[in-house]
Coordinates of C-alpha atoms in Angstrom, one line a residue:
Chain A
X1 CA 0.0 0.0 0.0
X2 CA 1.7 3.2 -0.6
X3 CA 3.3 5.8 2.0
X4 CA 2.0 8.5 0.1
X5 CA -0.9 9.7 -1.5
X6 CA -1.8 13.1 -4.0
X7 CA -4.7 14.6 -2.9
X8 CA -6.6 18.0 -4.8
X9 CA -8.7 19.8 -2.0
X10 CA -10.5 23.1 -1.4
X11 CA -9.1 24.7 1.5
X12 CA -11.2 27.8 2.5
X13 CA -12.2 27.9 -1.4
X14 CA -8.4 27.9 -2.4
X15 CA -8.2 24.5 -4.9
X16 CA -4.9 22.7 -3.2
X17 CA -2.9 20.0 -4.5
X18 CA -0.5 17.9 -2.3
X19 CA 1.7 14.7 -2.6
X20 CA 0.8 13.8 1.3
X21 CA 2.6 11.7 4.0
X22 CA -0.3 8.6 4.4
X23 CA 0.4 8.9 8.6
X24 CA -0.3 13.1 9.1
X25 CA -4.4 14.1 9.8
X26 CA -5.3 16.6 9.1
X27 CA -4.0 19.2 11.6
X28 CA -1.0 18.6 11.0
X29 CA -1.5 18.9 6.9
X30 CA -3.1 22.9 7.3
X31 CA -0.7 23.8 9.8
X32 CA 2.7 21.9 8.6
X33 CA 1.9 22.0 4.6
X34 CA -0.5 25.0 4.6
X35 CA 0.7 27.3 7.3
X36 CA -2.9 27.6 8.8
X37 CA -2.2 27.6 12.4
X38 CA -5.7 28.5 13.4
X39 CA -6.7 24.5 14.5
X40 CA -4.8 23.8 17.5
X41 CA -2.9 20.7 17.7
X42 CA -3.7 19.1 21.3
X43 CA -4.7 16.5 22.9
X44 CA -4.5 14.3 19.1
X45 CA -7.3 12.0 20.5
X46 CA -10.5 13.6 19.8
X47 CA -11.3 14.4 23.1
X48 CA -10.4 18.1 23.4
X49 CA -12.3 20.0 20.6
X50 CA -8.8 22.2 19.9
X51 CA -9.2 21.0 16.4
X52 CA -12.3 21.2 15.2
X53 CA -12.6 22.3 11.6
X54 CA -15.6 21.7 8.7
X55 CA -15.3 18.8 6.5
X56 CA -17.8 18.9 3.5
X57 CA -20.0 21.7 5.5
X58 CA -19.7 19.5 8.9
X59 CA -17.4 20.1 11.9
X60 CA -15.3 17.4 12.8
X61 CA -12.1 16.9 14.7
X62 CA -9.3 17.6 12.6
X63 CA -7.2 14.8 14.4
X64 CA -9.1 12.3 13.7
X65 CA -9.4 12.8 10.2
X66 CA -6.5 11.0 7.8
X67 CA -5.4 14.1 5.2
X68 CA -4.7 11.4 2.7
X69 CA -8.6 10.8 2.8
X70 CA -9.3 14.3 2.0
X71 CA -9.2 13.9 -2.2
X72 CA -11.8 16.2 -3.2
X73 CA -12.9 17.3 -0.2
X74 CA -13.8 20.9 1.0
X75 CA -12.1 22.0 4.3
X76 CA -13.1 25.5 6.3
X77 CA -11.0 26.5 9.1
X78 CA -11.1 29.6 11.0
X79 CA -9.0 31.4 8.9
X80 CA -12.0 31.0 6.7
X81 CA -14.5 31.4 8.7
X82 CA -12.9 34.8 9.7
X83 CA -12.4 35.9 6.5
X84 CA -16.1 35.0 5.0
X85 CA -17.2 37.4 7.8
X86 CA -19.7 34.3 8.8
X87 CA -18.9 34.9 12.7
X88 CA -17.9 38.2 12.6
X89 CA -20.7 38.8 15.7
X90 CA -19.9 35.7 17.3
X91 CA -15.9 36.8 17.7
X92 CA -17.1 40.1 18.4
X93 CA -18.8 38.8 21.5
X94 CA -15.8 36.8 22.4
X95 CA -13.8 39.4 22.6
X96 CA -16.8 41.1 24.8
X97 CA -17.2 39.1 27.0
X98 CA -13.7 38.0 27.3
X99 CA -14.5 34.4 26.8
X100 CA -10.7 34.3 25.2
X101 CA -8.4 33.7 27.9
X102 CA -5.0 31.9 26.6
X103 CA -7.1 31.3 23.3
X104 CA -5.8 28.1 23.1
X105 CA -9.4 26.5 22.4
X106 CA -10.9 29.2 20.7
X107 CA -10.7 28.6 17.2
X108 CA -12.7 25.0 18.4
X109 CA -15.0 27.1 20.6
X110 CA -15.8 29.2 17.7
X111 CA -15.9 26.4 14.8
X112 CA -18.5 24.5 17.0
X113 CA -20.4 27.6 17.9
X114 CA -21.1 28.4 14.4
X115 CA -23.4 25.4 14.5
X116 CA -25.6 26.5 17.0
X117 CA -26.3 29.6 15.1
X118 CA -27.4 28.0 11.9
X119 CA -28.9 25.2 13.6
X120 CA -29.8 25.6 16.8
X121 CA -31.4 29.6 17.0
X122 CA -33.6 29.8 20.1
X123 CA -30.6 26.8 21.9
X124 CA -30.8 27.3 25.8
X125 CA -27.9 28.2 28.5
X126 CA -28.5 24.5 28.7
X127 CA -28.6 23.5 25.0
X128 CA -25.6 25.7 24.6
X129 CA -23.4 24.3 26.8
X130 CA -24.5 20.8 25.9
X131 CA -23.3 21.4 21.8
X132 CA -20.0 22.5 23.3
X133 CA -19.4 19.5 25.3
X134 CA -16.8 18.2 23.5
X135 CA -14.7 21.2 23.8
X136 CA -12.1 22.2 26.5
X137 CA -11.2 25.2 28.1
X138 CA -9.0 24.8 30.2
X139 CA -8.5 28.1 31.9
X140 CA -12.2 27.2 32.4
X141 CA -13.9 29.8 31.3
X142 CA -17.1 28.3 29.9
X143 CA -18.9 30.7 31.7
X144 CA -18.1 33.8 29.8
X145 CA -18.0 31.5 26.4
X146 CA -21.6 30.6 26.9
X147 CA -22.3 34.3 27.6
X148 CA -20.8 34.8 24.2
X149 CA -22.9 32.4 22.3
X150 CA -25.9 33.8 24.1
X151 CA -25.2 37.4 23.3
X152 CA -24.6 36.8 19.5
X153 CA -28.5 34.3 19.3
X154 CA -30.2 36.8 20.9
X155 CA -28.7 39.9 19.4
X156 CA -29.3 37.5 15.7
X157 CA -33.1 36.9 16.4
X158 CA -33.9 40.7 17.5
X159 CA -32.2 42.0 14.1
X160 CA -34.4 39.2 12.3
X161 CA -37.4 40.6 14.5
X162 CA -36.6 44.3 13.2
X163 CA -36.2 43.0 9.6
Chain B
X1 CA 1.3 10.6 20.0
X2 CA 1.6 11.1 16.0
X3 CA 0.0 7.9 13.8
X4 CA 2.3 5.2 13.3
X5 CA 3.9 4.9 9.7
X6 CA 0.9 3.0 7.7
X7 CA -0.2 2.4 3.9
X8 CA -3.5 4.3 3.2
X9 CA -5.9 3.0 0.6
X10 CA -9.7 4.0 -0.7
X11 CA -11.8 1.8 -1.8
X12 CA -14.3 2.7 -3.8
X13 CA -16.9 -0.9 -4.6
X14 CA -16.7 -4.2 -2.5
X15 CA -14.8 -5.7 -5.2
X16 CA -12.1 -3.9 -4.9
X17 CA -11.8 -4.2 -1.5
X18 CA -12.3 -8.0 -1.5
X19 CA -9.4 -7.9 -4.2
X20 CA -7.6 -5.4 -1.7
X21 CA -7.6 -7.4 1.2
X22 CA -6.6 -10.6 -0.1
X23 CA -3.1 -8.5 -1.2
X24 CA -2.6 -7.3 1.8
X25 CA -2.7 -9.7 4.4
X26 CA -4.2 -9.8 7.9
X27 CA -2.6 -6.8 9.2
X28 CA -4.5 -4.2 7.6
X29 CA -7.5 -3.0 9.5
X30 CA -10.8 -1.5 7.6
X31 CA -10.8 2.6 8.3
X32 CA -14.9 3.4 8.6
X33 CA -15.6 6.6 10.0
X34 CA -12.3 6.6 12.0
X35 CA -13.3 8.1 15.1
X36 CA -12.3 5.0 17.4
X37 CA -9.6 3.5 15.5
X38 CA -7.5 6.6 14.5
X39 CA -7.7 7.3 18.3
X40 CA -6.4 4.3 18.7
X41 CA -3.3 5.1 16.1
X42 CA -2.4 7.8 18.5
X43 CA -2.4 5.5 21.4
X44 CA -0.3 2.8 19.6
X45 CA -2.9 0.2 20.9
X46 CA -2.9 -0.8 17.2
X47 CA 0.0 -0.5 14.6
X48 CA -2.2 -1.7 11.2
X49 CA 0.4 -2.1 8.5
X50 CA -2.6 -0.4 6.3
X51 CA -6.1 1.2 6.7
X52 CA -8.3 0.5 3.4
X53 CA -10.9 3.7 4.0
X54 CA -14.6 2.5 2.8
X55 CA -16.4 5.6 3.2
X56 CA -17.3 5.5 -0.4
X57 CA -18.8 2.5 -1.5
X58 CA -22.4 3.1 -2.2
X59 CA -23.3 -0.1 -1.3
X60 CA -23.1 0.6 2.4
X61 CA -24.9 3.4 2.6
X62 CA -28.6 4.2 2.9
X63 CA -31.7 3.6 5.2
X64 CA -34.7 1.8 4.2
X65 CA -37.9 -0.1 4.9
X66 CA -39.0 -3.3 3.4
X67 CA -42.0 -4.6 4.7
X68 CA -41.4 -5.1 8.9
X69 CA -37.6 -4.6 8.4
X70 CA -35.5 -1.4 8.2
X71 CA -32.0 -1.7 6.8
X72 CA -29.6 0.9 7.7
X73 CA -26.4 0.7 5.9
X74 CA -23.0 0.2 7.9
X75 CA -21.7 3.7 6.9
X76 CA -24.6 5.7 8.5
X77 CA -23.1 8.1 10.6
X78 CA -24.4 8.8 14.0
X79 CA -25.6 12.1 13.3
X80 CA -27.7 10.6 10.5
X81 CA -29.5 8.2 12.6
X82 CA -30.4 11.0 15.2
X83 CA -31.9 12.6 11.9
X84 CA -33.2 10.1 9.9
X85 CA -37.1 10.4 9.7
X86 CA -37.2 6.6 8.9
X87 CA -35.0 5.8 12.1
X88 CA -37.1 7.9 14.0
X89 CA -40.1 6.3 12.8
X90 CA -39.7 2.4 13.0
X91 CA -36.5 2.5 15.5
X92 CA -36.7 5.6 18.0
X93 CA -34.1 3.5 20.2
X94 CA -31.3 4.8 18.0
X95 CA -32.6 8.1 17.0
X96 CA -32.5 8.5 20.6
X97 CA -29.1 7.2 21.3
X98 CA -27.8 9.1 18.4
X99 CA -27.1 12.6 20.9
X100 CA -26.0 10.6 23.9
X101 CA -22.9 9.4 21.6
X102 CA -19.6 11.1 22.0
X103 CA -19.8 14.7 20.9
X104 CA -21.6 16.8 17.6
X105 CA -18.8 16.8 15.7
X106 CA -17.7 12.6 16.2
X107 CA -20.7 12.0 15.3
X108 CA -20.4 13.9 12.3
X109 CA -18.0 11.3 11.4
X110 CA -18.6 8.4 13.4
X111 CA -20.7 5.1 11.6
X112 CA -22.8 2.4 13.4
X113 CA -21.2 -0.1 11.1
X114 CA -17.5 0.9 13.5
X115 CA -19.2 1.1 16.2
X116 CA -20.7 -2.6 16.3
X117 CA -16.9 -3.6 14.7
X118 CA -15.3 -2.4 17.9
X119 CA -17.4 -3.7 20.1
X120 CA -16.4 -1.3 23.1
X121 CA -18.6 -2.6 25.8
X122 CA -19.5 1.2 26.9
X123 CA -20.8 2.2 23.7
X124 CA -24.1 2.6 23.0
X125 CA -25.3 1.4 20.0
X126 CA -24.4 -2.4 20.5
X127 CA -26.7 -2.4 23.4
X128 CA -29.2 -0.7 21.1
X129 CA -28.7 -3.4 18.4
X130 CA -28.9 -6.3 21.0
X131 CA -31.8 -4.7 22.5
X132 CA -33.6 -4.1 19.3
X133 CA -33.2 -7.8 18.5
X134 CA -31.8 -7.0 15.3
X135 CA -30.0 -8.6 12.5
X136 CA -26.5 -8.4 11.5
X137 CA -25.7 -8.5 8.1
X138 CA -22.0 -9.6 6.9
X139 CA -20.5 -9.0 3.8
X140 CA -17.7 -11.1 1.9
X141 CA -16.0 -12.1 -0.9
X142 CA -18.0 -15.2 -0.4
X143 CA -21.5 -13.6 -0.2
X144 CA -23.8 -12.1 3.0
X145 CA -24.5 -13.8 6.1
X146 CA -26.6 -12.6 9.2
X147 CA -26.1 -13.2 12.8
X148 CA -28.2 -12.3 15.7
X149 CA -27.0 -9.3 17.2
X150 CA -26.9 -10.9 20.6
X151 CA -24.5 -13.7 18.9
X152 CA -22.7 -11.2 16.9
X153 CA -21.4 -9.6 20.3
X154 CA -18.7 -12.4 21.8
X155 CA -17.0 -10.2 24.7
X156 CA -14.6 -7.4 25.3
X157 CA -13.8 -5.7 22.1
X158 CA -14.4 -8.8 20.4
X159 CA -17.3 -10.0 17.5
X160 CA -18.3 -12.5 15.1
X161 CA -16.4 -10.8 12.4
X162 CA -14.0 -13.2 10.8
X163 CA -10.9 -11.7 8.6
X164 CA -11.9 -10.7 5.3
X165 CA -15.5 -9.7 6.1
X166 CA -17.0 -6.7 7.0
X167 CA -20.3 -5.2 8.6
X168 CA -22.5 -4.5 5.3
X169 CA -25.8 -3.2 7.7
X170 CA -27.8 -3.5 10.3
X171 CA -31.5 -4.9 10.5
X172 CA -34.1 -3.9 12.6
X173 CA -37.7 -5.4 12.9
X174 CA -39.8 -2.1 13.0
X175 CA -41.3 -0.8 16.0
X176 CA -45.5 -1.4 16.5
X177 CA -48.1 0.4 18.2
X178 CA -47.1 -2.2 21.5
X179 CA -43.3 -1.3 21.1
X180 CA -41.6 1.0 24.0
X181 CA -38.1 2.0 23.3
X182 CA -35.9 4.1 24.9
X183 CA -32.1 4.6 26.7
X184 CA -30.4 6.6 29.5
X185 CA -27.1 6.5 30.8
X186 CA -25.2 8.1 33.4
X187 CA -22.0 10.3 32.1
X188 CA -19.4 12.3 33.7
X189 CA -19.0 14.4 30.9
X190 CA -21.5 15.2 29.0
X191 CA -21.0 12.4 25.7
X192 CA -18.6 11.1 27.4
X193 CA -18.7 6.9 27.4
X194 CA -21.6 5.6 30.2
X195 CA -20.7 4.6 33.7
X196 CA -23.5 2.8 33.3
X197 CA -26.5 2.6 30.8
X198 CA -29.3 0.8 29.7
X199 CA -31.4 0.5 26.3
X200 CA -34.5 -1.0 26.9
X201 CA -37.1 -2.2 24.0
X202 CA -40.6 -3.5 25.5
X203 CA -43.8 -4.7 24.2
X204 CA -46.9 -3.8 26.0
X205 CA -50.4 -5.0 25.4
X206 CA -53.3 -2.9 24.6
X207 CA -54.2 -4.5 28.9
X208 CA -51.1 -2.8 30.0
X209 CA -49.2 -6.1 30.3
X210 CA -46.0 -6.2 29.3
X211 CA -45.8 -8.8 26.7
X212 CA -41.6 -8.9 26.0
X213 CA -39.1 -7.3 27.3
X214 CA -35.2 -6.5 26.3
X215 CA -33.1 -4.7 29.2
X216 CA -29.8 -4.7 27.7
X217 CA -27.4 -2.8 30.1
X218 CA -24.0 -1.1 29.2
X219 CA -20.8 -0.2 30.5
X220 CA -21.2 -2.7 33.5
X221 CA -19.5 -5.7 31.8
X222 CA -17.7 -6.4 29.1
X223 CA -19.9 -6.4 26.5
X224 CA -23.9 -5.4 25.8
X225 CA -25.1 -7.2 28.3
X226 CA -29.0 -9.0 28.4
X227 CA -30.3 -9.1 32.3
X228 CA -32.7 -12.0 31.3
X229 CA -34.0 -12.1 34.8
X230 CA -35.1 -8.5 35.3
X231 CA -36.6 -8.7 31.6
X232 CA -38.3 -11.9 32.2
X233 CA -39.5 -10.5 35.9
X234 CA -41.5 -7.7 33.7
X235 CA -43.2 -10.3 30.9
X236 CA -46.8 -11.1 31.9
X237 CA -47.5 -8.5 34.6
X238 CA -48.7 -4.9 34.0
X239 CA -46.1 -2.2 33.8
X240 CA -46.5 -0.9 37.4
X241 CA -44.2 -0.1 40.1
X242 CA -44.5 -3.1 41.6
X243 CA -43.0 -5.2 38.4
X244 CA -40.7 -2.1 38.4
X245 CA -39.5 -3.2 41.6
X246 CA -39.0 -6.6 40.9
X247 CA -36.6 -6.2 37.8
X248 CA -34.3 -3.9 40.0
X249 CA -33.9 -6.3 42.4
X250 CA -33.5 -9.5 40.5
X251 CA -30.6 -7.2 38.4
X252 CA -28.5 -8.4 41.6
X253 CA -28.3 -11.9 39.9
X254 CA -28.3 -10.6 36.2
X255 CA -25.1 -8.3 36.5
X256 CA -21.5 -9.1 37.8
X257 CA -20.2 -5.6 36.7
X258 CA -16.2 -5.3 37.5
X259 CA -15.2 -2.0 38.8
X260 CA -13.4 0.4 36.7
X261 CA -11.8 4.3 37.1
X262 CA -16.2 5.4 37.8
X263 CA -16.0 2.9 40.9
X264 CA -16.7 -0.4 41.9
X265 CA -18.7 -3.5 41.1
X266 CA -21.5 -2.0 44.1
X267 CA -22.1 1.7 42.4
X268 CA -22.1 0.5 39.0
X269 CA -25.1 -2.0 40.3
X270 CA -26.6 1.1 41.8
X271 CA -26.2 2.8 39.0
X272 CA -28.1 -0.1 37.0
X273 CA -30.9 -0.2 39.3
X274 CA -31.7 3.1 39.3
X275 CA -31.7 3.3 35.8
X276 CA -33.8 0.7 35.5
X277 CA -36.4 2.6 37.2
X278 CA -36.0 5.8 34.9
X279 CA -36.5 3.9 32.3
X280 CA -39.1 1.4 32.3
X281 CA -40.8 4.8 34.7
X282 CA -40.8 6.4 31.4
X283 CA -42.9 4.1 29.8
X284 CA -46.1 4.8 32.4
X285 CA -48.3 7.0 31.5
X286 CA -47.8 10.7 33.6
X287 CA -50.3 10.1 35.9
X288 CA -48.9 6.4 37.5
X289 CA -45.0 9.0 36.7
X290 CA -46.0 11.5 39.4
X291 CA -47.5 8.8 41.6

């Protein structure tokens, strides 16, 4: 079976094209081959949530996902989800509510927040903090982050009110 | 740690990965959804000399009905079954085990077809399967065969599954009007693998007795495991408290959990009996609930 495998992916709607090591995920593919440093490298057993980035439109953790698997697939990270302006409000209310401390899980944080805004609207304290179960903080601030997420649902529906 | 130095392969029909297989020899695993083995990789618990990734053959995809049995292909992802209106429909057990599993974005990724491979004993869905009485179907070069889930499950981490055959799909008589389905588990974490749980698939008479009963407990043993007395202390009598009751307490004999990092063999019996009486509880109607 071979070593290595070329792969042609969008990343962030760039089209990439790679001759890729068959061993890395794909952390270690944006930040090593791309220089995307957004997705934290951490715990590199899907328990942590550091590296959550979209897949095809779903979030997924980035370390357990093979890169060589990724042929024709379309990645997001932060950087893109930055750039698109999609969670411009969202970091806005991070930054707030200080729900950044070391920023080490924040990209994660952010990347699986996005969800509850599209998909989850009117999601609860409770139904908040149970979509972000799968990410640490560990300067444990979950308390401020949740405040974020709130902030940026309610201040979404009352501009959908207005309009 | 990083992944150990392995061949990567896809696979796109069961031909080819029949023909794959064959070349490369017993030490290369079948990469599903990934989000148990690659883990795994990190851990070196397993060093396959190659993964041959599945996720695209269209053959093992796809839910559907025929007649009283819904099929639901080995690559459905958990997400999926929470979602699926047919899972929802004619087996509510897994669309309601789908958000107790691991986290949104594993089961993003994450397939019942791994899950039932692996065999963890404080997973979720093999209970589910066992509990459901469903079918296993196997797939390989020489054909399909089925196995009872209750036979496909053989102990700790371990299945049925002989080398060079892989889980094809699932098959689950449908629910009826008399079916009662449902699952709870204690966590630390929120998605985090059960201390304890239970799936638990009943059929109750238009009279209010209880006509079968599955209570398949997890993460108390080392496997999905069947408490045939507390079931068979429930068939025949009305679902009351005091058939409630008398499951709990003949659970002592059913279960012979060993203790683990949660606690030891007594809590995790606790554990079982009081979930035991949250879920058949469920099952009453609100008026006998609040009693």
């Amino acid at each position: 079976m071979n070593r290595r495998i070329d792969i042609t992916l969008t990343v962030n709607g760039e089209r990439v094209s790679r001759s890729v090591d068959t061993r890395i995920h794909l952390i270690d593919f944006l930040r090593g081959e791309l220089g995307l440093t957004g997705a934290h490298t951490a715990c590199e057993h899907g328990v942590c949530g550091a590296c959550t980035v979209r897949v095809d439109g779903d979030a997924v953790r980035g370390c357990l996902v093979l890169a060589a698997s990724l042929d024709g697939a379309a990645v997001e990270t932060i950087e893109g989800l930055s750039d698109s302006g999609e969670i411009r409000d969202l970091q806005e209310a991070f930054v707030a509510r200080n729900a950044a401390q070391c920023g080490y899980c924040t990209p994660g944080m952010l990347v699986t927040a996005a969800d509850i805004l599209t998909q989850a609207p009117n999601a609860s304290r409770e139904e908040i903090r149970e979509h972000i179960s799968g990410n640490y903080c560990r300067c444990t601030g979950y308390q401020a982050i949740v405040d974020a997420v709130e902030d940026t649902l309610t201040a979404r529906r009352t501009r959908e009110a207005v309009r | 740690m990083k992944w150990p130095a392995m061949g990567y392969a896809r696979v796109d029909s069961l031909d080819e990965l029949w023909r794959a297989l064959d070349a490369a020899g017993p030490e290369a695993q079948i990469l599903a959804g990934g989000q148990s083995l690659l883990a795994t990789l990190s851990f070196r618990l397993s060093e396959p000399s190659g993964l041959f990734d599945i996720t695209r053959i269209a053959a093992l995809r796809g839910v559907s009905v025929s007649g009283s049995t819904l099929r639901i292909g080995a690559l459905t992802r958990h997400a999926e079954l929470g979602s699926d209106p047919l899972v929802a429909a004619h087996a509510p057990l897994l669309a309601k085990a789908a958000p107790l599993i691991a986290h949104p974005a594993i089961r993003n990724r994450g397939t019942i077809g791994g899950s039932l491979a692996l065999a963890d004993p404080a997973a979720e869905l093999p209970a589910c399967v066992v509990a459901l009485d469903a079918t296993i179907v196997i797939a390989s070069k020489g054909g399909e065969r089925r196995v009872p889930a209750a036979d496909f499950f053989q102990g700790l981490f371990s299945t049925d599954l002989q080398p060079g055959e892989i889980i094809a799909a699932v098959e689950v008589p449908v629910a009826t009007a008399a079916s009662r389905q449902t699952i709870v588990e204690v966590t630390r974490r929120s998605g985090d693998y059960a201390m304890a749980g239970l799936a638990a698939v009943l059929s109750v008479q238009a009279n209010g007795q209880v006509e079968t009963a599955r209570l398949v407990y997890f993460g108390v043993g080392s496997g999905a495991e069947i408490a045939g007395g507390a079931s068979a202390a429930l068939v025949g009598r009305p679902l009351d408290d005091a058939s409630i009751a008398a499951a709990q307490a003949a659970l002592t004999d059913d279960l012979d959990p060993p203790g683990d990092l949660h606690g030891g063999p007594e809590l995790k019996r606790h554990l079982a009996r009081v979930l035991t009486g949250r879920a058949l509880s469920s099952f009453l109607a609100p008026a006998e609930q609040a009693a």
